[in-house]
CSV table of C-alpha atoms in Angstrom, one decimal:
chain,number,residue,atom,x,y,z
A,8,MET,CA,0.1,-5.6,17.2
A,9,THR,CA,-2.3,-4.8,19.4
A,10,PHE,CA,-6.0,-4.4,17.4
A,11,ILE,CA,-6.1,-0.7,18.3
A,12,ALA,CA,-2.2,-0.3,17.1
A,13,ARG,CA,-4.0,-2.5,14.0
A,14,TYR,CA,-6.7,-0.9,13.6
A,15,LEU,CA,-4.7,2.6,13.2
A,16,PHE,CA,-2.5,1.3,10.7
A,17,ILE,CA,-5.6,0.4,8.7
A,18,LEU,CA,-7.2,3.7,9.2
A,19,PHE,CA,-4.5,6.2,8.6
A,20,LEU,CA,-2.9,4.3,5.7
A,21,PRO,CA,-3.9,6.8,3.3
A,22,THR,CA,-3.1,9.4,5.1
A,23,LEU,CA,0.3,8.4,5.9
A,24,ILE,CA,1.0,7.9,2.3
A,25,THR,CA,-0.2,11.1,2.0
A,26,VAL,CA,1.6,12.7,4.4
A,27,SER,CA,4.8,11.1,4.4
A,28,GLY,CA,5.0,11.5,0.2
A,29,ILE,CA,5.2,8.2,-0.6
A,30,ALA,CA,2.6,8.7,-3.1
A,31,LYS,CA,4.9,11.1,-4.9
A,32,SER,CA,7.3,10.4,-7.0
A,33,SER,CA,10.6,11.7,-5.4
A,34,THR,CA,12.1,10.6,-1.9
A,35,HIS,CA,13.0,14.1,-1.6
A,36,GLU,CA,9.7,15.3,-1.4
A,37,ALA,CA,8.9,12.6,1.3
A,38,HIS,CA,11.5,14.2,3.7
A,39,ARG,CA,9.9,17.9,4.6
A,40,HIS,CA,12.6,20.0,6.7
A,41,GLY,CA,10.4,21.7,9.8
A,42,GLN,CA,7.9,18.6,9.5
A,43,ALA,CA,7.9,16.1,11.9
A,44,GLU,CA,5.6,12.7,12.6
A,45,LEU,CA,3.9,11.8,16.2
A,46,THR,CA,1.5,8.9,16.1
A,47,LEU,CA,-0.1,8.4,19.5
A,48,VAL,CA,-2.5,5.2,20.6
A,49,LEU,CA,-4.3,4.7,24.2
A,50,GLU,CA,-5.2,1.2,25.3
A,51,ASN,CA,-6.2,-0.2,28.8
A,52,GLY,CA,-4.4,2.4,30.6
A,53,VAL,CA,-1.4,2.1,28.1
A,54,LEU,CA,-0.3,5.5,26.0
A,55,GLU,CA,2.4,4.7,22.6
A,56,ILE,CA,3.8,7.6,21.8
A,57,GLN,CA,5.8,7.4,18.4
A,58,PHE,CA,7.7,10.4,16.5
A,59,GLU,CA,9.8,10.7,13.6
A,60,SER,CA,11.7,13.7,12.3
A,61,PRO,CA,14.0,14.7,9.9
A,62,ALA,CA,17.4,15.4,12.1
A,63,ALA,CA,17.6,18.6,10.5
A,64,ASN,CA,15.0,19.8,12.5
A,65,ILE,CA,16.4,18.7,15.8
A,66,LEU,CA,20.2,18.9,14.6
A,67,GLY,CA,20.6,21.8,11.9
A,68,PHE,CA,22.4,18.6,10.1
A,69,GLU,CA,21.6,15.4,8.9
A,70,HIS,CA,25.1,13.8,8.4
A,71,ILE,CA,27.0,11.7,10.4
A,72,ALA,CA,28.3,14.1,13.4
A,73,LYS,CA,32.2,14.9,12.7
A,74,SER,CA,33.1,18.1,14.6
A,75,LEU,CA,32.7,18.4,18.3
A,76,GLU,CA,30.5,21.3,18.6
A,77,GLN,CA,27.8,18.4,16.5
A,78,ARG,CA,28.8,15.6,18.5
A,79,LYS,CA,27.7,17.7,21.6
A,80,ALA,CA,24.4,18.8,19.6
A,81,VAL,CA,23.4,15.1,18.7
A,82,ARG,CA,24.2,14.5,22.7
A,83,GLN,CA,22.2,17.0,23.9
A,84,ALA,CA,19.8,16.4,21.5
A,85,GLU,CA,19.9,12.5,23.0
A,86,MET,CA,19.3,13.3,26.2
A,87,ILE,CA,16.1,15.3,25.7
A,88,LEU,CA,14.5,13.3,23.6
A,89,LYS,CA,15.2,10.8,26.5
A,90,GLN,CA,13.2,13.0,29.0
A,91,PRO,CA,9.6,12.6,28.3
A,92,ASP,CA,8.3,14.5,30.8
A,93,VAL,CA,9.6,17.5,29.1
A,94,LEU,CA,8.2,16.5,25.7
A,95,PHE,CA,4.8,16.2,26.8
A,96,SER,CA,2.3,17.3,29.3
A,97,PHE,CA,-1.0,15.4,29.8
A,98,ASP,CA,-4.8,16.6,30.8
A,99,GLY,CA,-6.9,15.0,33.0
A,100,THR,CA,-5.1,12.7,34.3
A,101,ARG,CA,-2.0,11.3,35.4
A,102,CYS,CA,0.2,9.6,33.1
A,103,GLN,CA,4.1,8.0,34.1
A,104,ALA,CA,6.9,7.6,31.2
A,105,LYS,CA,7.8,3.7,31.7
A,106,THR,CA,10.3,3.5,28.8
A,107,THR,CA,11.5,5.5,26.2
A,108,GLY,CA,13.4,4.4,23.1
A,109,VAL,CA,15.6,6.6,21.1
A,110,ASN,CA,17.1,6.2,16.8
A,111,MET,CA,20.1,8.7,16.4
A,112,SER,CA,21.7,5.6,14.4
A,113,GLY,CA,21.8,8.0,11.4
A,114,VAL,CA,24.4,11.1,12.9
A,115,ILE,CA,26.3,9.2,14.8
A,116,ALA,CA,28.7,6.6,14.5
A,117,GLU,CA,29.3,3.3,15.7
A,118,GLU,CA,32.5,2.5,17.4
A,119,GLN,CA,33.4,-0.2,14.7
A,120,ASP,CA,32.7,2.5,12.0
A,121,LYS,CA,35.6,4.3,12.5
A,122,HIS,CA,36.6,3.5,8.9
A,123,GLU,CA,34.3,5.5,7.4
A,124,HIS,CA,31.6,2.7,7.0
A,125,HIS,CA,28.5,4.6,8.6
A,126,ASN,CA,25.5,2.9,9.9
A,127,HIS,CA,22.5,4.2,8.0
A,128,SER,CA,19.5,2.2,9.2
A,129,ALA,CA,18.0,6.3,9.5
A,130,LYS,CA,18.5,7.6,6.5
A,131,HIS,CA,16.7,8.0,3.1
A,132,ASP,CA,18.4,6.8,0.3
A,133,ASP,CA,19.2,10.3,-0.7
A,134,GLY,CA,21.4,10.9,2.4
A,135,HIS,CA,18.9,12.7,4.6
A,136,SER,CA,19.0,11.4,8.5
A,137,GLU,CA,16.2,11.0,10.5
A,138,ILE,CA,15.4,10.6,14.1
A,139,SER,CA,12.6,8.7,16.4
A,140,ALA,CA,11.8,8.1,19.5
A,141,ARG,CA,9.3,5.9,21.5
A,142,TYR,CA,7.7,6.4,24.7
A,143,HIS,CA,5.5,4.3,26.4
A,144,PHE,CA,3.3,5.7,29.4
A,145,SER,CA,1.2,3.8,32.1
A,146,CYS,CA,-2.0,6.4,32.8
A,147,ASP,CA,-3.6,6.3,36.2
A,148,ASN,CA,-7.7,7.2,35.0
A,149,PRO,CA,-6.9,6.7,30.8
A,150,GLU,CA,-10.8,7.4,30.4
A,151,LYS,CA,-10.0,11.2,32.1
A,152,LEU,CA,-7.5,12.0,29.5
A,153,ASP,CA,-8.7,15.0,27.9
A,154,SER,CA,-5.8,15.8,25.8
A,155,VAL,CA,-1.7,15.9,25.7
A,156,GLU,CA,0.6,18.9,24.9
A,157,VAL,CA,2.9,17.9,22.4
A,158,LEU,CA,6.5,20.2,23.7
A,159,PHE,CA,8.7,19.5,21.1
A,160,PHE,CA,8.6,22.8,19.6
A,161,LYS,CA,9.6,24.5,22.6
A,162,ARG,CA,12.9,22.4,22.7
A,163,PHE,CA,13.5,22.0,18.8
A,164,PRO,CA,13.2,25.8,17.0
A,165,GLY,CA,14.0,23.3,14.0
A,166,ILE,CA,10.2,21.8,14.0
A,167,GLU,CA,7.9,23.6,12.9
A,168,GLN,CA,4.6,21.3,12.1
A,169,ILE,CA,4.1,18.4,13.3
A,170,ASN,CA,1.4,16.0,11.8
A,171,ALA,CA,0.2,13.9,14.8
A,172,MET,CA,-2.9,11.1,14.5
A,173,TRP,CA,-4.3,9.6,17.5
A,174,VAL,CA,-6.6,6.7,18.3
A,175,THR,CA,-8.2,6.1,21.8
A,176,GLU,CA,-10.6,3.2,22.5
A,177,THR,CA,-13.7,5.3,21.1
A,178,LYS,CA,-12.3,7.9,18.9
A,179,GLN,CA,-9.3,8.6,16.7
A,180,GLY,CA,-7.8,11.5,14.7
A,181,ALA,CA,-5.5,13.6,12.9
A,182,VAL,CA,-4.2,16.9,13.3
A,183,SER,CA,-1.0,19.6,12.7
A,184,LEU,CA,0.3,20.9,15.4
A,185,ILE,CA,2.4,24.4,15.6
A,186,TYR,CA,4.0,26.0,18.1
A,187,THR,CA,0.7,28.1,19.2
A,188,SER,CA,-1.3,25.0,18.9
A,189,SER,CA,0.7,21.9,20.2
A,190,ALA,CA,-2.0,20.5,22.0
A,191,ILE,CA,-4.0,16.9,20.8
A,192,PHE,CA,-7.4,17.1,22.2
A,193,LEU,CA,-8.7,13.6,22.6
A,194,ARG,CA,-11.9,13.8,23.8
């Protein structure tokens, strides 16, 4: 973990606890439909973005995909989530995607799980599945990156709000994004 990532974790731990609902007594309150979380860290020209959302926001359901229609929805969502160029827009400098990782294990059954033994690694204890994605970008002139437009709302209408936290080498902040106000301003 880099210095900035550790700093972000320590700095935003109280906010993370409040926003994620860990401080609440019920795990049902921690999983809020319509809301997603995004963390952005910019350090030494490397931009890391982590996105997490209840599966219902992305797919309209939260269980293992059963029907052909549901499996198709999972494949389409995964395909979109693996295309950072359609999910983020950068102002001030060019940032190029280097690696992308998507975890949809809470809604897809693995091949060896055909006998009703499903992977629950992306589920809360109450059965609510999460989808997460991680994006790694390389930015040409990171000091010139003014803002990051988050375009998930256009692709996934089930997302109503994204709670975003960010840190650069000189600033940090938190913002709630909505469809009509979806930019994270870093300067």
